[in-house]
């Protein structure tokens, strides 16, 4: 069942930072994040979402191992300071070191600088990710913010319907998806993401990298998709700070009009497991 969301709640203004920052430079990416947070706060945002592996860069080869840090490492401390300074929550991607293992992770910091959630990518994409990362084992990670239940996944994860449906059944209202989506898979950003939002009756914030990094050409097209299947905000192919509202009233109305979760017949789906 979806969570009950009061239509009296104020919309959560959400900023999507479409950028590749400075791959390989944590200091450069923190500076870019500081500037984006200032712009998002000036635009009235209460949440800023960054792309996959934003803190370190994505296509950085063995830099993944060199720049990986614990979940509460120096990068997390720096992001927490930025969040508290601008009074907005921040979700950022980074390589998380846990002993000998490295995870492709995303961490959510609250507007007071307090950590709210940490997620490890469960579905690794391609030889590059499988070489450097260990897959996560916890598919549904959530946190509460501004009266909404936020869920987190990373890039390829959203392309698995079962993954997103698990979030819907757990009551996720806004699914945050930092991504590194590349050519020639533009259809994921254009078509799959809005469909995921509609079929699961949630908002989806899909936030991509841009430009060429090593062998990868990131295509941008970040989007905030609504539960009615419409794209509430869409970026182009370059660097951009995109801002849109997550409206609890629309969420409640759309769920009432499209009761997919109520009309499910789970007993028929045993073959999926």
PDB file of C-alpha atoms in Angstrom:
ATOM      1  CA  UNK A   1       0.000   0.000   0.000  1.00  0.00           C
ATOM      2  CA  UNK A   2       1.230   3.530  -0.721  1.00  0.00           C
ATOM      3  CA  UNK A   3       1.737   5.818   2.236  1.00  0.00           C
ATOM      4  CA  UNK A   4      -0.993   8.286   3.070  1.00  0.00           C
ATOM      5  CA  UNK A   5       0.119  11.735   1.953  1.00  0.00           C
ATOM      6  CA  UNK A   6      -1.786  14.799   3.049  1.00  0.00           C
ATOM      7  CA  UNK A   7      -2.769  17.162   0.262  1.00  0.00           C
ATOM      8  CA  UNK A   8      -2.238  19.985   2.791  1.00  0.00           C
ATOM      9  CA  UNK A   9       1.533  19.493   2.674  1.00  0.00           C
ATOM     10  CA  UNK A  10       3.516  22.156   0.873  1.00  0.00           C
ATOM     11  CA  UNK A  11       5.220  20.896  -2.314  1.00  0.00           C
ATOM     12  CA  UNK A  12       8.827  19.839  -1.858  1.00  0.00           C
ATOM     13  CA  UNK A  13      10.782  21.943  -4.320  1.00  0.00           C
ATOM     14  CA  UNK A  14      13.460  19.642  -5.692  1.00  0.00           C
ATOM     15  CA  UNK A  15      16.611  20.652  -7.561  1.00  0.00           C
ATOM     16  CA  UNK A  16      18.305  18.248  -9.979  1.00  0.00           C
ATOM     17  CA  UNK A  17      21.982  18.968 -10.628  1.00  0.00           C
ATOM     18  CA  UNK A  18      22.793  17.686 -14.107  1.00  0.00           C
ATOM     19  CA  UNK A  19      26.590  17.793 -14.305  1.00  0.00           C
ATOM     20  CA  UNK A  20      29.694  15.633 -14.404  1.00  0.00           C
ATOM     21  CA  UNK A  21      31.549  18.128 -12.230  1.00  0.00           C
ATOM     22  CA  UNK A  22      35.311  17.510 -12.291  1.00  0.00           C
ATOM     23  CA  UNK A  23      35.980  13.757 -12.608  1.00  0.00           C
ATOM     24  CA  UNK A  24      38.839  12.699 -10.360  1.00  0.00           C
ATOM     25  CA  UNK A  25      38.745  15.826  -8.162  1.00  0.00           C
ATOM     26  CA  UNK A  26      36.762  15.571  -4.944  1.00  0.00           C
ATOM     27  CA  UNK A  27      37.674  19.164  -4.063  1.00  0.00           C
ATOM     28  CA  UNK A  28      36.465  20.370  -7.472  1.00  0.00           C
ATOM     29  CA  UNK A  29      33.208  18.503  -7.137  1.00  0.00           C
ATOM     30  CA  UNK A  30      32.603  19.844  -3.631  1.00  0.00           C
ATOM     31  CA  UNK A  31      33.100  23.361  -5.014  1.00  0.00           C
ATOM     32  CA  UNK A  32      30.577  22.621  -7.773  1.00  0.00           C
ATOM     33  CA  UNK A  33      28.180  21.248  -5.166  1.00  0.00           C
ATOM     34  CA  UNK A  34      28.559  24.390  -3.034  1.00  0.00           C
ATOM     35  CA  UNK A  35      27.598  26.562  -6.002  1.00  0.00           C
ATOM     36  CA  UNK A  36      24.678  24.316  -6.940  1.00  0.00           C
ATOM     37  CA  UNK A  37      23.400  24.265  -3.360  1.00  0.00           C
ATOM     38  CA  UNK A  38      23.464  28.057  -3.266  1.00  0.00           C
ATOM     39  CA  UNK A  39      21.507  28.214  -6.529  1.00  0.00           C
ATOM     40  CA  UNK A  40      19.019  25.563  -5.396  1.00  0.00           C
ATOM     41  CA  UNK A  41      18.419  27.309  -2.077  1.00  0.00           C
ATOM     42  CA  UNK A  42      17.940  30.646  -3.846  1.00  0.00           C
ATOM     43  CA  UNK A  43      15.313  28.930  -5.995  1.00  0.00           C
ATOM     44  CA  UNK A  44      13.430  27.767  -2.906  1.00  0.00           C
ATOM     45  CA  UNK A  45      14.493  24.110  -3.094  1.00  0.00           C
ATOM     46  CA  UNK A  46      14.466  21.909  -0.015  1.00  0.00           C
ATOM     47  CA  UNK A  47      16.278  19.025  -1.712  1.00  0.00           C
ATOM     48  CA  UNK A  48      19.199  18.852  -4.140  1.00  0.00           C
ATOM     49  CA  UNK A  49      19.894  15.606  -6.027  1.00  0.00           C
ATOM     50  CA  UNK A  50      23.283  15.002  -7.683  1.00  0.00           C
ATOM     51  CA  UNK A  51      24.281  12.381 -10.279  1.00  0.00           C
ATOM     52  CA  UNK A  52      25.801   8.947  -9.776  1.00  0.00           C
ATOM     53  CA  UNK A  53      29.382   9.018  -8.415  1.00  0.00           C
ATOM     54  CA  UNK A  54      29.294  12.816  -8.323  1.00  0.00           C
ATOM     55  CA  UNK A  55      31.775  13.201  -5.469  1.00  0.00           C
ATOM     56  CA  UNK A  56      34.572  11.387  -7.311  1.00  0.00           C
ATOM     57  CA  UNK A  57      33.593  11.178 -10.969  1.00  0.00           C
ATOM     58  CA  UNK A  58      32.386   8.055 -12.757  1.00  0.00           C
ATOM     59  CA  UNK A  59      34.840   7.084 -15.533  1.00  0.00           C
ATOM     60  CA  UNK A  60      37.996   7.434 -13.440  1.00  0.00           C
ATOM     61  CA  UNK A  61      39.497   3.914 -13.703  1.00  0.00           C
ATOM     62  CA  UNK A  62      41.598   3.007 -10.675  1.00  0.00           C
ATOM     63  CA  UNK A  63      40.677   6.389  -9.230  1.00  0.00           C
ATOM     64  CA  UNK A  64      37.619   4.548  -7.928  1.00  0.00           C
ATOM     65  CA  UNK A  65      39.824   2.699  -5.449  1.00  0.00           C
ATOM     66  CA  UNK A  66      41.950   5.741  -4.656  1.00  0.00           C
ATOM     67  CA  UNK A  67      39.005   8.065  -3.979  1.00  0.00           C
ATOM     68  CA  UNK A  68      36.694   5.586  -2.257  1.00  0.00           C
ATOM     69  CA  UNK A  69      35.945   6.495   1.351  1.00  0.00           C
ATOM     70  CA  UNK A  70      33.758   5.243   4.218  1.00  0.00           C
ATOM     71  CA  UNK A  71      30.137   6.357   4.378  1.00  0.00           C
ATOM     72  CA  UNK A  72      31.043   8.836   7.123  1.00  0.00           C
ATOM     73  CA  UNK A  73      34.344   9.876   5.555  1.00  0.00           C
ATOM     74  CA  UNK A  74      35.658  13.384   4.861  1.00  0.00           C
ATOM     75  CA  UNK A  75      33.472  13.809   1.778  1.00  0.00           C
ATOM     76  CA  UNK A  76      30.360  13.107   3.825  1.00  0.00           C
ATOM     77  CA  UNK A  77      31.466  15.652   6.429  1.00  0.00           C
ATOM     78  CA  UNK A  78      32.009  18.292   3.739  1.00  0.00           C
ATOM     79  CA  UNK A  79      28.614  17.630   2.116  1.00  0.00           C
ATOM     80  CA  UNK A  80      26.926  17.799   5.523  1.00  0.00           C
ATOM     81  CA  UNK A  81      28.438  21.229   6.064  1.00  0.00           C
ATOM     82  CA  UNK A  82      27.147  22.397   2.669  1.00  0.00           C
ATOM     83  CA  UNK A  83      23.662  21.029   3.408  1.00  0.00           C
ATOM     84  CA  UNK A  84      23.501  22.736   6.803  1.00  0.00           C
ATOM     85  CA  UNK A  85      24.892  26.003   5.430  1.00  0.00           C
ATOM     86  CA  UNK A  86      22.187  26.223   2.759  1.00  0.00           C
ATOM     87  CA  UNK A  87      19.437  24.505   4.795  1.00  0.00           C
ATOM     88  CA  UNK A  88      18.556  21.915   2.176  1.00  0.00           C
ATOM     89  CA  UNK A  89      18.844  18.135   1.952  1.00  0.00           C
ATOM     90  CA  UNK A  90      21.442  16.752  -0.471  1.00  0.00           C
ATOM     91  CA  UNK A  91      21.698  13.353  -2.153  1.00  0.00           C
ATOM     92  CA  UNK A  92      25.072  12.640  -3.766  1.00  0.00           C
ATOM     93  CA  UNK A  93      26.737   9.640  -5.386  1.00  0.00           C
ATOM     94  CA  UNK A  94      30.184   8.418  -4.313  1.00  0.00           C
ATOM     95  CA  UNK A  95      32.376   5.293  -4.118  1.00  0.00           C
ATOM     96  CA  UNK A  96      31.930   3.832  -0.631  1.00  0.00           C
ATOM     97  CA  UNK A  97      34.745   1.809   0.920  1.00  0.00           C
ATOM     98  CA  UNK A  98      33.818  -0.848   3.464  1.00  0.00           C
ATOM     99  CA  UNK A  99      36.915  -2.877   4.325  1.00  0.00           C
ATOM    100  CA  UNK A 100      38.202  -4.432   1.114  1.00  0.00           C
ATOM    101  CA  UNK A 101      34.912  -3.863  -0.717  1.00  0.00           C
ATOM    102  CA  UNK A 102      33.874  -0.791  -2.706  1.00  0.00           C
ATOM    103  CA  UNK A 103      30.237   0.027  -3.411  1.00  0.00           C
ATOM    104  CA  UNK A 104      28.659   2.404  -5.901  1.00  0.00           C
ATOM    105  CA  UNK A 105      26.707   4.333  -3.278  1.00  0.00           C
ATOM    106  CA  UNK A 106      24.437   7.315  -2.741  1.00  0.00           C
ATOM    107  CA  UNK A 107      24.097   9.165   0.560  1.00  0.00           C
ATOM    108  CA  UNK A 108      21.252  11.442   1.684  1.00  0.00           C
ATOM    109  CA  UNK A 109      22.072  14.255   4.116  1.00  0.00           C
ATOM    110  CA  UNK A 110      19.294  16.226   5.812  1.00  0.00           C
ATOM    111  CA  UNK A 111      18.993  20.033   5.801  1.00  0.00           C
ATOM    112  CA  UNK A 112      20.515  20.111   9.291  1.00  0.00           C
ATOM    113  CA  UNK A 113      23.577  18.163   8.118  1.00  0.00           C
ATOM    114  CA  UNK A 114      22.443  14.901   9.739  1.00  0.00           C
ATOM    115  CA  UNK A 115      22.736  11.713   7.598  1.00  0.00           C
ATOM    116  CA  UNK A 116      19.355  10.263   6.660  1.00  0.00           C
ATOM    117  CA  UNK A 117      20.176   7.240   4.471  1.00  0.00           C
ATOM    118  CA  UNK A 118      22.901   5.432   2.554  1.00  0.00           C
ATOM    119  CA  UNK A 119      22.202   3.159  -0.419  1.00  0.00           C
ATOM    120  CA  UNK A 120      24.452   0.745  -2.325  1.00  0.00           C
ATOM    121  CA  UNK A 121      23.676   0.045  -5.993  1.00  0.00           C
ATOM    122  CA  UNK A 122      22.203  -3.450  -6.307  1.00  0.00           C
ATOM    123  CA  UNK A 123      22.413  -3.973 -10.094  1.00  0.00           C
ATOM    124  CA  UNK A 124      25.841  -3.257 -11.575  1.00  0.00           C
ATOM    125  CA  UNK A 125      26.037  -2.267 -15.239  1.00  0.00           C
ATOM    126  CA  UNK A 126      28.780  -3.387 -17.612  1.00  0.00           C
ATOM    127  CA  UNK A 127      32.351  -4.565 -17.212  1.00  0.00           C
ATOM    128  CA  UNK A 128      33.556  -1.290 -15.677  1.00  0.00           C
ATOM    129  CA  UNK A 129      31.213  -1.443 -12.702  1.00  0.00           C
ATOM    130  CA  UNK A 130      31.651  -5.174 -12.176  1.00  0.00           C
ATOM    131  CA  UNK A 131      35.438  -4.701 -12.093  1.00  0.00           C
ATOM    132  CA  UNK A 132      35.418  -2.081  -9.344  1.00  0.00           C
ATOM    133  CA  UNK A 133      32.261  -2.523  -7.297  1.00  0.00           C
ATOM    134  CA  UNK A 134      30.512  -5.053  -5.088  1.00  0.00           C
ATOM    135  CA  UNK A 135      26.725  -5.113  -5.589  1.00  0.00           C
ATOM    136  CA  UNK A 136      24.573  -3.992  -2.685  1.00  0.00           C
ATOM    137  CA  UNK A 137      22.061  -6.391  -1.144  1.00  0.00           C
ATOM    138  CA  UNK A 138      19.394  -4.050   0.257  1.00  0.00           C
ATOM    139  CA  UNK A 139      16.926  -3.061  -2.481  1.00  0.00           C
ATOM    140  CA  UNK A 140      14.713  -0.651  -0.536  1.00  0.00           C
ATOM    141  CA  UNK A 141      16.324   2.186   1.412  1.00  0.00           C
ATOM    142  CA  UNK A 142      14.090   5.054   2.535  1.00  0.00           C
ATOM    143  CA  UNK A 143      14.060   8.249   4.582  1.00  0.00           C
ATOM    144  CA  UNK A 144      11.475  10.829   5.622  1.00  0.00           C
ATOM    145  CA  UNK A 145      11.719  14.446   4.471  1.00  0.00           C
ATOM    146  CA  UNK A 146       9.135  17.229   4.503  1.00  0.00           C
ATOM    147  CA  UNK A 147       6.292  14.777   5.128  1.00  0.00           C
ATOM    148  CA  UNK A 148       7.267  12.556   2.194  1.00  0.00           C
ATOM    149  CA  UNK A 149       8.849   9.140   2.093  1.00  0.00           C
ATOM    150  CA  UNK A 150      11.949   9.234  -0.104  1.00  0.00           C
ATOM    151  CA  UNK A 151      13.496   6.137  -1.661  1.00  0.00           C
ATOM    152  CA  UNK A 152      16.916   5.769  -3.274  1.00  0.00           C
ATOM    153  CA  UNK A 153      18.287   3.676  -6.121  1.00  0.00           C
ATOM    154  CA  UNK A 154      21.042   4.231  -8.668  1.00  0.00           C
ATOM    155  CA  UNK A 155      20.859   4.285 -12.498  1.00  0.00           C
ATOM    156  CA  UNK A 156      20.516   0.698 -13.819  1.00  0.00           C
ATOM    157  CA  UNK A 157      18.453  -0.248 -10.752  1.00  0.00           C
ATOM    158  CA  UNK A 158      15.451   1.712 -12.059  1.00  0.00           C
ATOM    159  CA  UNK A 159      15.357  -0.372 -15.235  1.00  0.00           C
ATOM    160  CA  UNK A 160      14.215  -3.417 -13.249  1.00  0.00           C
ATOM    161  CA  UNK A 161      10.430  -3.184 -12.711  1.00  0.00           C
ATOM    162  CA  UNK A 162      10.557  -5.379  -9.611  1.00  0.00           C
ATOM    163  CA  UNK A 163      12.954  -2.949  -7.934  1.00  0.00           C
ATOM    164  CA  UNK A 164      10.685   0.052  -8.332  1.00  0.00           C
ATOM    165  CA  UNK A 165       7.564  -1.928  -7.442  1.00  0.00           C
ATOM    166  CA  UNK A 166       9.239  -2.944  -4.180  1.00  0.00           C
ATOM    167  CA  UNK A 167       9.585   0.756  -3.395  1.00  0.00           C
ATOM    168  CA  UNK A 168       5.956   1.395  -4.271  1.00  0.00           C
ATOM    169  CA  UNK A 169       4.812  -1.387  -1.945  1.00  0.00           C
ATOM    170  CA  UNK A 170       7.017   0.089   0.798  1.00  0.00           C
ATOM    171  CA  UNK A 171       5.309   3.468   0.406  1.00  0.00           C
ATOM    172  CA  UNK A 172       7.943   5.499  -1.440  1.00  0.00           C
ATOM    173  CA  UNK A 173       6.527   8.858  -2.569  1.00  0.00           C
ATOM    174  CA  UNK A 174       9.607  10.267  -4.295  1.00  0.00           C
ATOM    175  CA  UNK A 175      12.249   7.951  -5.768  1.00  0.00           C
ATOM    176  CA  UNK A 176      15.685   9.546  -6.120  1.00  0.00           C
ATOM    177  CA  UNK A 177      17.780   8.056  -8.932  1.00  0.00           C
ATOM    178  CA  UNK A 178      21.268   9.486  -9.430  1.00  0.00           C
ATOM    179  CA  UNK A 179      22.462   8.095 -12.744  1.00  0.00           C
ATOM    180  CA  UNK A 180      25.266   7.891 -15.296  1.00  0.00           C
ATOM    181  CA  UNK A 181      23.087   7.093 -18.304  1.00  0.00           C
ATOM    182  CA  UNK A 182      24.943   7.042 -21.577  1.00  0.00           C
ATOM    183  CA  UNK A 183      24.439   6.921 -25.344  1.00  0.00           C
ATOM    184  CA  UNK A 184      22.693   5.032 -26.970  1.00  0.00           C
ATOM    185  CA  UNK A 185      20.212   4.444 -24.106  1.00  0.00           C
ATOM    186  CA  UNK A 186      18.398   7.790 -24.222  1.00  0.00           C
ATOM    187  CA  UNK A 187      15.056   5.955 -24.316  1.00  0.00           C
ATOM    188  CA  UNK A 188      15.503   5.107 -20.634  1.00  0.00           C
ATOM    189  CA  UNK A 189      15.431   8.772 -19.651  1.00  0.00           C
ATOM    190  CA  UNK A 190      12.767   9.685 -22.200  1.00  0.00           C
ATOM    191  CA  UNK A 191      10.372   6.727 -21.857  1.00  0.00           C
ATOM    192  CA  UNK A 192      11.195   4.223 -19.119  1.00  0.00           C
ATOM    193  CA  UNK A 193      11.436   6.716 -16.255  1.00  0.00           C
ATOM    194  CA  UNK A 194       8.006   8.359 -16.796  1.00  0.00           C
ATOM    195  CA  UNK A 195       6.434   4.903 -17.136  1.00  0.00           C
ATOM    196  CA  UNK A 196       8.045   3.774 -13.869  1.00  0.00           C
ATOM    197  CA  UNK A 197       6.575   6.830 -12.149  1.00  0.00           C
ATOM    198  CA  UNK A 198       3.085   6.138 -13.542  1.00  0.00           C
ATOM    199  CA  UNK A 199       2.899   2.392 -13.003  1.00  0.00           C
ATOM    200  CA  UNK A 200       4.100   2.768  -9.412  1.00  0.00           C
ATOM    201  CA  UNK A 201       2.285   6.015  -8.602  1.00  0.00           C
ATOM    202  CA  UNK A 202       5.257   7.968  -7.330  1.00  0.00           C
ATOM    203  CA  UNK A 203       7.519  10.825  -8.324  1.00  0.00           C
ATOM    204  CA  UNK A 204      10.884   9.882  -9.833  1.00  0.00           C
ATOM    205  CA  UNK A 205      13.840  12.284  -9.852  1.00  0.00           C
ATOM    206  CA  UNK A 206      16.300  10.923 -12.427  1.00  0.00           C
ATOM    207  CA  UNK A 207      19.549  12.928 -12.376  1.00  0.00           C
ATOM    208  CA  UNK A 208      22.210  12.301 -15.001  1.00  0.00           C
ATOM    209  CA  UNK A 209      25.807  13.183 -15.853  1.00  0.00           C
ATOM    210  CA  UNK A 210      26.731  15.023 -19.043  1.00  0.00           C
ATOM    211  CA  UNK A 211      29.377  14.986 -21.757  1.00  0.00           C
ATOM    212  CA  UNK A 212      32.256  12.654 -22.543  1.00  0.00           C
ATOM    213  CA  UNK A 213      34.108  10.759 -19.819  1.00  0.00           C
ATOM    214  CA  UNK A 214      36.580   8.194 -21.072  1.00  0.00           C
ATOM    215  CA  UNK A 215      34.683   5.747 -23.275  1.00  0.00           C
ATOM    216  CA  UNK A 216      31.274   6.971 -22.095  1.00  0.00           C
ATOM    217  CA  UNK A 217      29.104   9.730 -23.564  1.00  0.00           C
ATOM    218  CA  UNK A 218      26.548  10.812 -20.966  1.00  0.00           C
ATOM    219  CA  UNK A 219      23.374  12.213 -22.472  1.00  0.00           C
ATOM    220  CA  UNK A 220      21.824  14.402 -19.774  1.00  0.00           C
ATOM    221  CA  UNK A 221      18.004  14.418 -20.122  1.00  0.00           C
ATOM    222  CA  UNK A 222      17.518  14.491 -16.345  1.00  0.00           C
ATOM    223  CA  UNK A 223      13.862  14.536 -15.396  1.00  0.00           C
ATOM    224  CA  UNK A 224      11.358  14.879 -12.608  1.00  0.00           C
ATOM    225  CA  UNK A 225       8.512  12.552 -13.592  1.00  0.00           C
ATOM    226  CA  UNK A 226       5.146  12.654 -11.840  1.00  0.00           C
ATOM    227  CA  UNK A 227       2.745   9.881 -10.807  1.00  0.00           C
ATOM    228  CA  UNK A 228       0.438  10.896 -13.649  1.00  0.00           C
ATOM    229  CA  UNK A 229       3.143   9.888 -16.132  1.00  0.00           C
ATOM    230  CA  UNK A 230       3.961  13.424 -17.174  1.00  0.00           C
ATOM    231  CA  UNK A 231       7.450  14.899 -17.036  1.00  0.00           C
ATOM    232  CA  UNK A 232       7.210  17.873 -14.698  1.00  0.00           C
ATOM    233  CA  UNK A 233      10.710  19.133 -15.563  1.00  0.00           C
ATOM    234  CA  UNK A 234      13.228  18.017 -18.192  1.00  0.00           C
ATOM    235  CA  UNK A 235      16.855  19.006 -18.803  1.00  0.00           C
ATOM    236  CA  UNK A 236      18.691  19.146 -22.102  1.00  0.00           C
ATOM    237  CA  UNK A 237      22.111  17.647 -22.784  1.00  0.00           C
ATOM    238  CA  UNK A 238      24.387  20.135 -20.992  1.00  0.00           C
ATOM    239  CA  UNK A 239      25.078  21.251 -17.445  1.00  0.00           C
ATOM    240  CA  UNK A 240      21.887  22.455 -15.801  1.00  0.00           C
ATOM    241  CA  UNK A 241      20.259  23.021 -12.431  1.00  0.00           C
ATOM    242  CA  UNK A 242      16.688  21.859 -12.939  1.00  0.00           C
ATOM    243  CA  UNK A 243      13.990  22.694 -10.369  1.00  0.00           C
ATOM    244  CA  UNK A 244      10.521  21.167 -10.009  1.00  0.00           C
ATOM    245  CA  UNK A 245       7.907  20.587  -7.332  1.00  0.00           C
ATOM    246  CA  UNK A 246       6.900  17.290  -5.742  1.00  0.00           C
ATOM    247  CA  UNK A 247       3.239  17.911  -4.942  1.00  0.00           C
ATOM    248  CA  UNK A 248       1.639  15.700  -2.288  1.00  0.00           C
ATOM    249  CA  UNK A 249      -1.809  16.752  -3.476  1.00  0.00           C
ATOM    250  CA  UNK A 250      -1.177  15.517  -7.013  1.00  0.00           C
ATOM    251  CA  UNK A 251       0.302  12.334  -5.589  1.00  0.00           C
ATOM    252  CA  UNK A 252      -2.823  11.598  -3.542  1.00  0.00           C
ATOM    253  CA  UNK A 253      -5.190  12.422  -6.423  1.00  0.00           C
ATOM    254  CA  UNK A 254      -3.245  10.322  -8.913  1.00  0.00           C
ATOM    255  CA  UNK A 255      -3.186   7.321  -6.567  1.00  0.00           C
ATOM    256  CA  UNK A 256      -6.937   7.574  -6.080  1.00  0.00           C
ATOM    257  CA  UNK A 257      -7.498   7.689  -9.849  1.00  0.00           C
ATOM    258  CA  UNK A 258      -4.983   4.926 -10.680  1.00  0.00           C
ATOM    259  CA  UNK A 259      -5.224   2.209  -7.986  1.00  0.00           C
ATOM    260  CA  UNK A 260      -2.621  -0.140  -9.442  1.00  0.00           C
ATOM    261  CA  UNK A 261      -1.329  -1.216  -6.069  1.00  0.00           C
ATOM    262  CA  UNK A 262      -4.828  -1.917  -4.745  1.00  0.00           C
ATOM    263  CA  UNK A 263      -5.823  -3.891  -7.837  1.00  0.00           C
ATOM    264  CA  UNK A 264      -2.778  -6.173  -7.851  1.00  0.00           C
ATOM    265  CA  UNK A 265      -3.279  -9.940  -7.502  1.00  0.00           C
ATOM    266  CA  UNK A 266       0.045 -11.096  -5.983  1.00  0.00           C
ATOM    267  CA  UNK A 267      -1.050 -14.747  -5.941  1.00  0.00           C
ATOM    268  CA  UNK A 268      -0.809 -14.764  -9.728  1.00  0.00           C
ATOM    269  CA  UNK A 269       2.794 -13.575  -9.755  1.00  0.00           C
ATOM    270  CA  UNK A 270       4.557 -16.469  -8.034  1.00  0.00           C
ATOM    271  CA  UNK A 271       6.479 -17.240 -11.218  1.00  0.00           C
ATOM    272  CA  UNK A 272       8.386 -13.957 -10.828  1.00  0.00           C
ATOM    273  CA  UNK A 273      10.252 -15.344  -7.827  1.00  0.00           C
TER     274      UNK A 273
END
